[in-house]
PDB file of C-alpha atoms in Angstrom:
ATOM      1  CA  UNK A   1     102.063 -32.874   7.516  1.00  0.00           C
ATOM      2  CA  UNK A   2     101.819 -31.439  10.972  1.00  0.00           C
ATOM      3  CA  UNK A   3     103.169 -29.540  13.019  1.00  0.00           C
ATOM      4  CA  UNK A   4     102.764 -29.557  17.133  1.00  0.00           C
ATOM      5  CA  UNK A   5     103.721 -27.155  19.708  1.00  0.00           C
ATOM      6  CA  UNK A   6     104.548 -28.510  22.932  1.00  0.00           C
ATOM      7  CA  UNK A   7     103.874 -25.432  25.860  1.00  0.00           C
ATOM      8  CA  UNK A   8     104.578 -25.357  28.954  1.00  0.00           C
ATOM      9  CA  UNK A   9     102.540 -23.630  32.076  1.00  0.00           C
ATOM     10  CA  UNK A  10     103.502 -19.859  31.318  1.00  0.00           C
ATOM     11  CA  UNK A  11     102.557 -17.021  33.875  1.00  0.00           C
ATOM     12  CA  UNK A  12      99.321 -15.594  33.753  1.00  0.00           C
ATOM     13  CA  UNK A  13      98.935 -12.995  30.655  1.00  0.00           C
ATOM     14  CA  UNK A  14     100.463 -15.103  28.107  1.00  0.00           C
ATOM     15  CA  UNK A  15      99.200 -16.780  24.817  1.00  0.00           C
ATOM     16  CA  UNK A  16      97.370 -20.269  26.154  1.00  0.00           C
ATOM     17  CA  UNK A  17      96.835 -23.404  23.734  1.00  0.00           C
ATOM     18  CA  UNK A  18      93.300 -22.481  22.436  1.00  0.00           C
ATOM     19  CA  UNK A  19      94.485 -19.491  21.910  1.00  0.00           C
ATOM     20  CA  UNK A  20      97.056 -20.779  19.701  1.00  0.00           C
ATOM     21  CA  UNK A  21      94.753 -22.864  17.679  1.00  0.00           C
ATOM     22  CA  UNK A  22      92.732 -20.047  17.026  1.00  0.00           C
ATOM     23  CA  UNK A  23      95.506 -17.758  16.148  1.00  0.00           C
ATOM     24  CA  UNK A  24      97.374 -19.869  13.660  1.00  0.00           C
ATOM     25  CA  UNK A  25      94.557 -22.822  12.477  1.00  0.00           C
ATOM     26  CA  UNK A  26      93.528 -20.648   9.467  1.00  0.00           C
ATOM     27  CA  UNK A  27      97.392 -19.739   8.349  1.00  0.00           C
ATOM     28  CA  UNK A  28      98.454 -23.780   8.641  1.00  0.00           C
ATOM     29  CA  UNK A  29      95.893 -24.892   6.947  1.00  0.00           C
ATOM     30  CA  UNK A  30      96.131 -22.844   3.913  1.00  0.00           C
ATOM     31  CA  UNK A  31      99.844 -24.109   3.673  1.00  0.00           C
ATOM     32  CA  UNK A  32      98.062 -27.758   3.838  1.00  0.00           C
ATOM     33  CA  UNK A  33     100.049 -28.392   6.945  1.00  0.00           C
ATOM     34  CA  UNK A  34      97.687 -29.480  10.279  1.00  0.00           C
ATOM     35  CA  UNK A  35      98.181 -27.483  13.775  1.00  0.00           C
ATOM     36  CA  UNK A  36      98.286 -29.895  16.826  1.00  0.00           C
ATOM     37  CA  UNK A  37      98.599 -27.862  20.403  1.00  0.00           C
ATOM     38  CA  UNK A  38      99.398 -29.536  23.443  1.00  0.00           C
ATOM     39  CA  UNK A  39      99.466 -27.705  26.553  1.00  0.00           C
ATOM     40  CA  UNK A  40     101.336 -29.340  29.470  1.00  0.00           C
ATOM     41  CA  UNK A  41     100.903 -29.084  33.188  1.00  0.00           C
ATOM     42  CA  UNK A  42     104.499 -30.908  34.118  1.00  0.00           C
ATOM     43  CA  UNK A  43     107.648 -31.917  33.328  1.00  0.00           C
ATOM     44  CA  UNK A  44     106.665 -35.611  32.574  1.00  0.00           C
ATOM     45  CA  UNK A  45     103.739 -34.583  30.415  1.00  0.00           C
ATOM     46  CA  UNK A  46     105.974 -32.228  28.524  1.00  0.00           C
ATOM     47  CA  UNK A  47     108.640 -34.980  28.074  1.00  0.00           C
ATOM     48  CA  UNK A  48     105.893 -37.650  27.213  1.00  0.00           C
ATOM     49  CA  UNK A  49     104.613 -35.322  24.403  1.00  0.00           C
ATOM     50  CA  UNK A  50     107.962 -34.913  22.901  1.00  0.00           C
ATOM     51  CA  UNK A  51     108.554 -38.959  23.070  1.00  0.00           C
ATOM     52  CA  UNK A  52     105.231 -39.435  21.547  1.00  0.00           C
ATOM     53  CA  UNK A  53     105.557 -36.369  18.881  1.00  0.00           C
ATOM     54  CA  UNK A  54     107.692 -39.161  17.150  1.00  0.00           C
ATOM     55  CA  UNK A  55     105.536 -42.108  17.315  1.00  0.00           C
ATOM     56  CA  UNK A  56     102.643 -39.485  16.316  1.00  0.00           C
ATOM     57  CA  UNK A  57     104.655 -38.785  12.842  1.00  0.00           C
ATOM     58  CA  UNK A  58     104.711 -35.036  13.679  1.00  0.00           C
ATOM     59  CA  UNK A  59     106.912 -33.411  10.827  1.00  0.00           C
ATOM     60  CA  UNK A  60     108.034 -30.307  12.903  1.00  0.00           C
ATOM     61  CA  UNK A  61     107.114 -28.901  16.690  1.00  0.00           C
ATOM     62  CA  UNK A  62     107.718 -25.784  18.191  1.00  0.00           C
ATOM     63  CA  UNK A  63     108.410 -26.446  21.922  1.00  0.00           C
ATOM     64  CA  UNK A  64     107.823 -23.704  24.404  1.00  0.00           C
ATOM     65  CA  UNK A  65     108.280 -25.426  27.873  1.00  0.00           C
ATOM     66  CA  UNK A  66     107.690 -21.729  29.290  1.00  0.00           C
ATOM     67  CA  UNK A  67     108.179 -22.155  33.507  1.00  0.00           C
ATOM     68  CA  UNK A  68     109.321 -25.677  33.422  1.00  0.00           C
ATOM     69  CA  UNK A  69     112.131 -24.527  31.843  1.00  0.00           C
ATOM     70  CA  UNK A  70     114.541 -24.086  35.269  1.00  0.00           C
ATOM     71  CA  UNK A  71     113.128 -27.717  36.525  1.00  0.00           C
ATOM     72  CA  UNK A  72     114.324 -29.290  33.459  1.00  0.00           C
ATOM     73  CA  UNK A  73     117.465 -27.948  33.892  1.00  0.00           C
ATOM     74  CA  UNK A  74     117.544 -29.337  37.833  1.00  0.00           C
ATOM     75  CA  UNK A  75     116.578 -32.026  36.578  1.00  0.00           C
ATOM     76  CA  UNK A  76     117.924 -33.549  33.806  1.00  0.00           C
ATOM     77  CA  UNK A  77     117.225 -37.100  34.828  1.00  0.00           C
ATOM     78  CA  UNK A  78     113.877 -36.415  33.523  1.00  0.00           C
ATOM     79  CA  UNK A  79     114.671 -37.416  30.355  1.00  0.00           C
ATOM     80  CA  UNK A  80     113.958 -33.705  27.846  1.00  0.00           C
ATOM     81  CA  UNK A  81     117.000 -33.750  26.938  1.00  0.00           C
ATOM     82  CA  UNK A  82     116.785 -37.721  25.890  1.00  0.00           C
ATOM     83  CA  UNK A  83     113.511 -36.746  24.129  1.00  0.00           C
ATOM     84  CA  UNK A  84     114.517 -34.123  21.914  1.00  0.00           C
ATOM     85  CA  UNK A  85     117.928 -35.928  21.215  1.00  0.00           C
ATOM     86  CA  UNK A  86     115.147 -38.886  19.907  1.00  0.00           C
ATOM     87  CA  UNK A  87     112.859 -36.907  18.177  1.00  0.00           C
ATOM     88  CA  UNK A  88     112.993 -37.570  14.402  1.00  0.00           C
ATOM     89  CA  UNK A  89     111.151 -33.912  13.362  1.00  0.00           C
ATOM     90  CA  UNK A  90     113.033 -30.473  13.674  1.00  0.00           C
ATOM     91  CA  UNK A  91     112.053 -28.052  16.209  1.00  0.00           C
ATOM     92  CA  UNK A  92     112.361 -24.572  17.315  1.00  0.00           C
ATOM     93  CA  UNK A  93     112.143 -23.387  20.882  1.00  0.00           C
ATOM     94  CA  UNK A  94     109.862 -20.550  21.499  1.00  0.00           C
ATOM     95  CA  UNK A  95     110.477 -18.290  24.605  1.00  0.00           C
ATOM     96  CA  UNK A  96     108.939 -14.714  25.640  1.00  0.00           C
ATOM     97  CA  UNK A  97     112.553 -14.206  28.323  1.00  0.00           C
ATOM     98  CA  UNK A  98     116.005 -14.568  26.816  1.00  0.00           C
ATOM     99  CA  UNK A  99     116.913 -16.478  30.321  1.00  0.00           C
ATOM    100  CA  UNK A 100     114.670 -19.569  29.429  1.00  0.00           C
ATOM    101  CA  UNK A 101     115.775 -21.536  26.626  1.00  0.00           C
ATOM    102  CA  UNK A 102     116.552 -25.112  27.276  1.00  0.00           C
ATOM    103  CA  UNK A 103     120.366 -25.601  27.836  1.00  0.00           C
ATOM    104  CA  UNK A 104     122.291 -28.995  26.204  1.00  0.00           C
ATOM    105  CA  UNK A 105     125.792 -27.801  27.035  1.00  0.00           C
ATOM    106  CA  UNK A 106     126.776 -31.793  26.113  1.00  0.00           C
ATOM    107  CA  UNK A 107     126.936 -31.034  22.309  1.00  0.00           C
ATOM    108  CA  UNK A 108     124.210 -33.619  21.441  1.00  0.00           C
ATOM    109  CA  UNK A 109     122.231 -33.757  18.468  1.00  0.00           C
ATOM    110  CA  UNK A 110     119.136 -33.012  19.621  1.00  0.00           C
ATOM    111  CA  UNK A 111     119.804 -29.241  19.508  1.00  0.00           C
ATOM    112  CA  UNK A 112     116.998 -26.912  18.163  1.00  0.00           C
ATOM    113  CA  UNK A 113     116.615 -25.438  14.366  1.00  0.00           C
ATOM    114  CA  UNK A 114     116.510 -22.261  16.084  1.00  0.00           C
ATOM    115  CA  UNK A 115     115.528 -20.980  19.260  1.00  0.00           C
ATOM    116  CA  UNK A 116     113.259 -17.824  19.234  1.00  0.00           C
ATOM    117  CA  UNK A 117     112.748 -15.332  22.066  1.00  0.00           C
ATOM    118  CA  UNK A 118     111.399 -11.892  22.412  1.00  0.00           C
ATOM    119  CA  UNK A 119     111.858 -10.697  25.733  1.00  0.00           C
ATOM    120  CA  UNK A 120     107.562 -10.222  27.139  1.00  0.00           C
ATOM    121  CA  UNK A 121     105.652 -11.144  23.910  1.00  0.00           C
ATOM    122  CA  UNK A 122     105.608 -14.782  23.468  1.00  0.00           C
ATOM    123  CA  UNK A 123     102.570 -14.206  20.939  1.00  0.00           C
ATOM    124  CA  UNK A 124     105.385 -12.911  18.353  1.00  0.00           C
ATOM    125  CA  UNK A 125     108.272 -15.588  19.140  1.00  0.00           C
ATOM    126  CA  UNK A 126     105.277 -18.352  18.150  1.00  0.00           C
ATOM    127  CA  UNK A 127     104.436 -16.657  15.022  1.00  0.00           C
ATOM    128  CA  UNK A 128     108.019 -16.252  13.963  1.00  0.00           C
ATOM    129  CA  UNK A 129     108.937 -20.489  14.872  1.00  0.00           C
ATOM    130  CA  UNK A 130     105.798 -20.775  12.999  1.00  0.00           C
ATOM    131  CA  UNK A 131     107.040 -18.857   9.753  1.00  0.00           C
ATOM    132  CA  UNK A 132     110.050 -20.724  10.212  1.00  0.00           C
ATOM    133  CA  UNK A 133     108.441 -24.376  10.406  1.00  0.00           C
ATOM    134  CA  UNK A 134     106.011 -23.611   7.338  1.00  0.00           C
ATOM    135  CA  UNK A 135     109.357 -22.440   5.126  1.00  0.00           C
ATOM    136  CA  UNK A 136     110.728 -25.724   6.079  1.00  0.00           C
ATOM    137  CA  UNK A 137     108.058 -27.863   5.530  1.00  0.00           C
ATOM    138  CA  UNK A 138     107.652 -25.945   2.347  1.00  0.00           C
ATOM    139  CA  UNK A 139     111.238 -26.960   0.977  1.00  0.00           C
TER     140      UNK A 139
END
């Protein structure tokens, strides 16, 4: 089983994909789950990896689009919203400002398990989505 995180560009200061891997590797594996971190420069790539999370068989993703947040709400034609409405796994969004999660004010389906911020320490919002995907794929 494995589970992805999708990140976004964040400001300077704040947890980076490596870091991630190195972080959190150790804890996934022991559940026999597999860590996959994608870091993302744009909007596109961000809403390619969430098409392809599906194709990929990824059983849960965290998704922490971080400062792309505000252009995916300007732009919607992008397609996130399309892509997480398609995506077969759960997720849970991960956020370090309580302004930032994604908005679907539509009432679609694709609506996250749960969406996790703490206001300046996205290191702790990750490793709570993570306890809450490892529970899950535990059940």
């Amino acid at each position: 089983m494995t589970i992805l995180i999708v990140q976004g560009p964040h400001a300077a200061g704040h947890v980076s994909g490596g870091d991630l891997s190195a972080r959190f590797e150790s804890l996934v594996r022991a559940t026999g789950q597999a860590l996959s971190v994608c870091t993302c420069g744009g909007l596109r790539e961000l809403v390619a990896r969430v098409r392809a999370a599906k194709a990929e068989g990824t059983d849960f993703m965290l998704l922490a689009p971080g400062d792309l947040t505000e252009e995916a709400r300007a732009h919607p034609e992008a397609g996130l919203d399309d892509a997480l409405e398609a995506l077969a796994s759960p997720y849970v969004e991960v956020h370090d400002d309580s302004g930032a999660a994604v908005e679907r004010a539509d009432g679609r389906h694709g609506a996250p398990l749960a969406t996790i911020v703490i206001n300046g320490d996205l290191a702790t919002s990750y490793r709570i989505a993570l306890g809450i995907a490892l529970r899950q794929l535990a059940a």
